[in-house]
Structures are given as structure tokens and as C-alpha cells.
């Protein structure tokens, strides 16, 4: 295999037997249940539902034409733009009557419900065997290897998280819950979808002597780290025993120092037949690295334990603060203002949490510089919050959501950042 096409649709075919579409079915049925409660249903609404059914059928066919391997490593910006446009459309229509909102949501629900039905109907038609390995492996013609999560586990989670991003504003508009509970529930649903629409990929380019760590996700959460393997000759696990607990990291070591691989990737190394795990064995074989397993005390790994512990502690404080503010200081705001605040927090939090992580862990490896955007995404989120907030608006809801989102994104950065300890 000569290369990889980073398209969003890749991997769906291999995940068909694991996608049971329960979330789609439940969401579609809940939204369509609003139809009998409408006083009058215009004739064009049923035409729209018919169009949505046809669109759902086409979507299902497009999904099933995708290839088997999960070679997708970055969300295309077109998808993020479409999601942002959808959020803005919901913000613009949030002050309309519930009649028109229900019509729009039922049209969307008809599309997703159709996708769920046609996927469920065709689940058992193909009999492809599921590979018995913890990771998807693709060997390149140049001698390298590409490792990524299996689509049977990864793509259903991404699909469900995309649904959560859609359901969060729907619940904010329609779900009849107490004022003290509703913002927290909507925030948790939106952030789960925000963080969950992601994946990772490890690529060893033997001819160039490079190790690429690709993390896909929402703007501000996607990162690409490029590591030169010429300064490293060993790869092994480092274990720390503290009383009855055991912690383990996967480290590269050599003349350039020690590089601790991210927890989001190294956690997979616990799987497999060998002690080090499937991931470590594949990386050592592809990059021609020696095995070097060690046991150390916590003081010997203070450069790893301290920043990761500080990041997790700061995230817990932020999440607890946000949840406490939302529960103890409930406020009532207009639906459109709440949607704008939720969108602004989801855009601003990844950038703000990354800046906080850089302060807590200055030794974290800097990502490869992506293509420069005209305006930083975090600045867009900040401007959105500043423009949408009235002068005398109660900001406890905004503070709670922002703290909750920043803490959740900070945990993601802690799990995705490699740490370099120079010699």
C-alpha cells in the first residue's frame, strides 16, 4: 500500500456489524414524536420528510461503499464548517415559534432515522470476519507501518458522538428539565460529542526515519507530532510501583533523551500476547528499535508524573467548579443566547486548555506547525462570546460551561501530548 487517503468516510464498511444504530433510532423516534402535537402540518412538510428519507438512503449507500481500514487521521475542515453552519442556523432560528422549530427538527430526525433503519436492515448481510488483533495494521511499500484503532471499536463511537453534538442543542431547546439540571446535562452531552469525534494514528516512515503521531478531532484538539527516530535506539515500558498500584508508560530512549508516548496511544500497549504489548512490538519491528523495559520509582519519573498529575488535577478542579456553578447558581437565559454561549465555549475551550497545558508542562513536545489559518480558532470563540453576551446578562451559565469545557479538553491534551526529557 503506497499511501493513505485521509477521508472521513474510510472505515465505515468494516464497522457495519458493530453499528447497531440504537442511538439513531432513539433520537429519531423522540424527535418524530413531536409531529402529532403540531396543530397543523403543512403539506410541504411531508414532501420534506420524503426527501429526507431519500437522502438517508443515499447516505447509507455512501457509507457502505467505504473501505475497510480506519485510515482517517484528521477531520476535514469542510465537516467542521458544516457543523458550525448548522449550529449557527439553530442559533438564528432559536427565537422562532416552537411550531417551526419542531418542523425543522422532525425533518432532520427523518434523515437520521432512515440511516438507522437501512443500516440496521443490512447489518447481517455481509459475513466479513473481524480481525483478532487490538490494532489495525497497514504495511507501507517503503517499509514503514501505520497503526490505528480498529474500525469495529472506533467508528461506532465517532458516529455516536456526532449524534451527541446534534442532540445537545435539541435538548437545550426542547427538553423540559429543571433549570439547575438542564445546563449541566446539555454541557456534558455537547462536550462528550466534542471530545469523542476523534481518532489517532501512528505512522513509522522508515526511509525518512520519522515517527508521526496524528490525533484527529475538532479544531484545537487535532495535533500532529513528528519525531525523528535517529536520536532514539530503544523502546520499552517504564513501570512505577506505588503501594498496591502500578503505573506504566511507553518510552523512547537514546542520545536525545527520553520521550514518553501519549497515554491515549500507550494505553493500547497493555494489550497483546507479549508483556510489552502489541503496539510496542509493532513499533520496534518497524523502526528497528531495541527492547528496553525498566522499573523505576516515582522520583525517577518526576518529569512525567508531575506534569501529567498537575494537568489532571487542574482539569478536575475546573470540571468541579463548572459543575458547581451550574448546579448552585442556576439562571434562565433565552434559547438563542444559550446556544451562542454553548457554541462559543466549544470553540474557545480547546485553545484555552492547550495554553494552560503548555504552562503546566513546558517539556511537552510541540506539534508540527499546521497550515496557518487567517484567524485563530480560539479567537473566533472568544469573539463569539464577547459579541453575544449582553451587558447585564447573568454570566454564571457562561462561566460554568466554559470551566467545564476547559477541564474536559485539558484531560484530552494530557492524554495526547508526548513528554520529552533531555539528557
CSV table of C-alpha atoms in Angstrom, one decimal, residues 197-382:
chain,number,residue,atom,x,y,z
A,197,UNK,CA,-15.2,12.8,17.5
A,198,UNK,CA,-11.6,12.0,17.2
A,199,UNK,CA,-9.1,9.2,16.4
A,200,UNK,CA,-5.4,8.6,16.4
A,201,UNK,CA,-2.8,7.1,14.1
A,202,UNK,CA,0.8,6.1,14.5
A,203,UNK,CA,2.9,6.1,11.3
A,204,UNK,CA,6.5,4.9,11.0
A,205,UNK,CA,8.3,6.2,7.9
A,206,UNK,CA,11.4,4.1,7.8
A,207,UNK,CA,13.0,5.7,4.8
A,208,UNK,CA,12.8,9.2,6.4
A,209,UNK,CA,13.5,8.0,9.9
A,210,UNK,CA,10.3,9.6,11.3
A,211,UNK,CA,7.5,8.7,13.7
A,212,UNK,CA,4.3,10.6,13.1
A,213,UNK,CA,1.6,10.7,15.8
A,214,UNK,CA,-1.6,12.0,14.3
A,215,UNK,CA,-4.6,13.0,16.5
A,216,UNK,CA,-7.8,13.9,14.7
A,217,UNK,CA,-10.6,16.0,16.2
A,218,UNK,CA,-12.3,19.3,16.5
A,219,UNK,CA,-10.3,22.5,15.8
A,220,UNK,CA,-7.9,22.9,18.6
A,221,UNK,CA,-7.9,19.3,19.6
A,222,UNK,CA,-6.3,17.8,16.5
A,223,UNK,CA,-2.5,17.6,16.6
A,224,UNK,CA,0.3,16.1,14.6
A,225,UNK,CA,3.7,15.3,16.2
A,226,UNK,CA,6.7,14.5,14.1
A,227,UNK,CA,9.5,12.7,15.9
A,228,UNK,CA,12.9,11.9,14.4
A,229,UNK,CA,13.9,8.3,15.3
A,230,UNK,CA,17.6,8.9,14.6
A,231,UNK,CA,18.1,10.1,18.1
A,232,UNK,CA,16.4,7.1,19.7
A,233,UNK,CA,17.6,3.5,19.7
A,234,UNK,CA,15.4,1.8,22.3
A,235,UNK,CA,11.7,1.4,23.0
A,236,UNK,CA,10.3,-0.1,26.2
A,237,UNK,CA,7.9,0.2,29.1
A,238,UNK,CA,8.6,2.0,32.3
A,239,UNK,CA,6.8,0.9,35.3
A,240,UNK,CA,6.3,2.5,38.7
A,241,UNK,CA,5.0,0.6,41.7
A,242,UNK,CA,3.3,2.7,44.4
A,243,UNK,CA,2.0,0.5,47.2
A,244,UNK,CA,-0.6,-1.7,45.5
A,245,UNK,CA,-0.9,0.3,42.3
A,246,UNK,CA,1.2,0.1,39.2
A,247,UNK,CA,1.6,2.8,36.5
A,248,UNK,CA,3.1,2.2,33.1
A,249,UNK,CA,4.4,4.4,30.3
A,250,UNK,CA,5.9,3.6,26.9
A,251,UNK,CA,9.2,5.5,26.3
A,252,UNK,CA,11.7,6.0,23.5
A,253,UNK,CA,15.2,6.4,24.8
A,254,UNK,CA,18.5,7.3,23.2
A,255,UNK,CA,21.0,10.1,22.7
A,256,UNK,CA,18.3,12.7,22.5
A,257,UNK,CA,16.9,11.7,25.9
A,258,UNK,CA,13.7,10.0,26.8
A,259,UNK,CA,10.4,10.6,25.0
A,260,UNK,CA,7.2,9.4,26.8
A,261,UNK,CA,4.5,8.5,24.3
A,262,UNK,CA,1.0,9.8,24.9
A,263,UNK,CA,-1.3,7.9,27.2
A,264,UNK,CA,-4.1,7.8,24.6
A,265,UNK,CA,-1.8,5.6,22.4
A,266,UNK,CA,0.4,3.9,25.0
A,267,UNK,CA,-2.7,2.5,26.8
A,268,UNK,CA,-3.1,0.1,23.9
A,269,UNK,CA,0.3,-1.3,24.7
A,270,UNK,CA,-1.2,-3.2,27.6
A,271,UNK,CA,-3.0,-5.5,25.0
A,272,UNK,CA,-1.4,-8.3,23.1
A,273,UNK,CA,0.4,-11.5,23.8
A,274,UNK,CA,3.8,-10.2,24.8
A,275,UNK,CA,4.5,-8.3,28.1
A,276,UNK,CA,5.1,-5.0,26.3
A,277,UNK,CA,2.1,-5.4,24.1
A,278,UNK,CA,1.1,-5.3,20.5
A,279,UNK,CA,1.8,-1.7,19.8
A,280,UNK,CA,5.3,-1.8,21.2
A,281,UNK,CA,6.2,-4.9,19.3
A,282,UNK,CA,4.9,-3.4,16.0
A,283,UNK,CA,6.8,-0.2,16.6
A,284,UNK,CA,10.1,-1.9,17.5
A,285,UNK,CA,9.8,-4.2,14.5
A,286,UNK,CA,9.0,-1.4,12.0
A,287,UNK,CA,11.6,1.1,13.4
A,288,UNK,CA,14.3,-1.4,14.2
A,289,UNK,CA,14.4,-0.4,17.9
A,290,UNK,CA,15.8,-2.5,20.8
A,291,UNK,CA,13.6,-3.5,23.7
A,292,UNK,CA,14.3,-1.7,26.9
A,293,UNK,CA,11.9,-2.4,29.8
A,294,UNK,CA,12.6,-0.8,33.2
A,295,UNK,CA,11.1,-0.4,36.7
A,296,UNK,CA,11.7,3.0,38.4
A,297,UNK,CA,10.4,4.9,41.4
A,298,UNK,CA,8.2,7.9,41.2
A,299,UNK,CA,11.2,10.3,41.8
A,300,UNK,CA,12.9,8.9,38.8
A,301,UNK,CA,9.9,9.7,36.7
A,302,UNK,CA,9.1,13.1,38.2
A,303,UNK,CA,9.4,14.8,34.8
A,304,UNK,CA,6.5,12.6,33.6
A,305,UNK,CA,4.4,12.1,36.7
A,306,UNK,CA,4.4,15.8,37.8
A,307,UNK,CA,3.1,17.5,34.7
A,308,UNK,CA,0.5,14.8,34.0
A,309,UNK,CA,-0.6,14.8,37.6
A,310,UNK,CA,-0.8,18.6,37.6
A,311,UNK,CA,-2.8,18.6,34.4
A,312,UNK,CA,-5.3,16.0,35.7
A,313,UNK,CA,-5.6,17.9,39.0
A,314,UNK,CA,-6.3,21.2,37.2
A,315,UNK,CA,-8.9,19.5,35.0
A,316,UNK,CA,-10.7,18.0,38.0
A,317,UNK,CA,-10.8,21.5,39.7
A,318,UNK,CA,-12.1,23.1,36.5
A,319,UNK,CA,-14.8,20.4,36.0
A,320,UNK,CA,-15.9,20.5,39.6
A,321,UNK,CA,-16.0,24.3,39.5
A,322,UNK,CA,-18.1,24.3,36.3
A,323,UNK,CA,-20.5,21.7,37.6
A,324,UNK,CA,-20.8,23.5,41.0
A,325,UNK,CA,-21.6,26.8,39.3
A,326,UNK,CA,-24.2,25.3,37.0
A,327,UNK,CA,-25.9,23.5,39.9
A,328,UNK,CA,-25.7,26.1,42.6
A,329,UNK,CA,-26.2,29.3,40.5
A,330,UNK,CA,-29.0,28.4,38.0
A,331,UNK,CA,-30.1,31.2,35.7
A,332,UNK,CA,-32.6,31.5,32.9
A,333,UNK,CA,-31.5,32.8,29.5
A,334,UNK,CA,-33.0,32.9,26.1
A,335,UNK,CA,-32.6,29.8,23.9
A,336,UNK,CA,-30.6,31.7,21.3
A,337,UNK,CA,-28.2,33.2,23.9
A,338,UNK,CA,-27.7,29.8,25.4
A,339,UNK,CA,-26.9,28.3,22.1
A,340,UNK,CA,-24.4,31.0,21.2
A,341,UNK,CA,-22.7,30.6,24.6
A,342,UNK,CA,-22.5,26.8,24.2
A,343,UNK,CA,-21.0,27.1,20.7
A,344,UNK,CA,-18.5,29.8,21.8
A,345,UNK,CA,-17.4,27.6,24.8
A,346,UNK,CA,-16.9,24.6,22.5
A,347,UNK,CA,-14.8,26.6,20.1
A,348,UNK,CA,-12.8,28.5,22.8
A,349,UNK,CA,-12.1,25.7,25.3
A,350,UNK,CA,-9.7,23.6,23.2
A,351,UNK,CA,-7.4,26.6,22.6
A,352,UNK,CA,-7.7,27.8,26.2
A,353,UNK,CA,-7.0,24.4,27.7
A,354,UNK,CA,-4.0,23.9,25.4
A,355,UNK,CA,-2.4,27.2,26.6
A,356,UNK,CA,-3.0,26.0,30.2
A,357,UNK,CA,-1.4,22.7,29.4
A,358,UNK,CA,1.7,24.4,28.0
A,359,UNK,CA,2.1,26.3,31.3
A,360,UNK,CA,1.8,23.1,33.3
A,361,UNK,CA,4.0,21.0,31.1
A,362,UNK,CA,6.6,23.1,29.3
A,363,UNK,CA,8.5,20.0,28.4
A,364,UNK,CA,5.6,18.6,26.3
A,365,UNK,CA,6.6,18.2,22.7
A,366,UNK,CA,5.4,20.9,20.4
A,367,UNK,CA,3.2,19.8,17.5
A,368,UNK,CA,4.1,20.2,13.9
A,369,UNK,CA,3.0,23.7,12.7
A,370,UNK,CA,-0.2,23.2,10.7
A,371,UNK,CA,-1.3,25.3,7.8
A,372,UNK,CA,-1.8,28.9,9.1
A,373,UNK,CA,-5.4,29.9,9.4
A,374,UNK,CA,-6.4,33.6,8.7
A,375,UNK,CA,-7.9,33.9,12.3
A,376,UNK,CA,-7.1,31.5,15.2
A,377,UNK,CA,-10.0,29.3,16.1
A,378,UNK,CA,-9.8,30.2,19.8
A,379,UNK,CA,-10.1,33.9,18.8
A,380,UNK,CA,-13.2,33.1,16.9
A,381,UNK,CA,-14.7,31.5,20.0
A,382,UNK,CA,-13.7,34.4,22.2
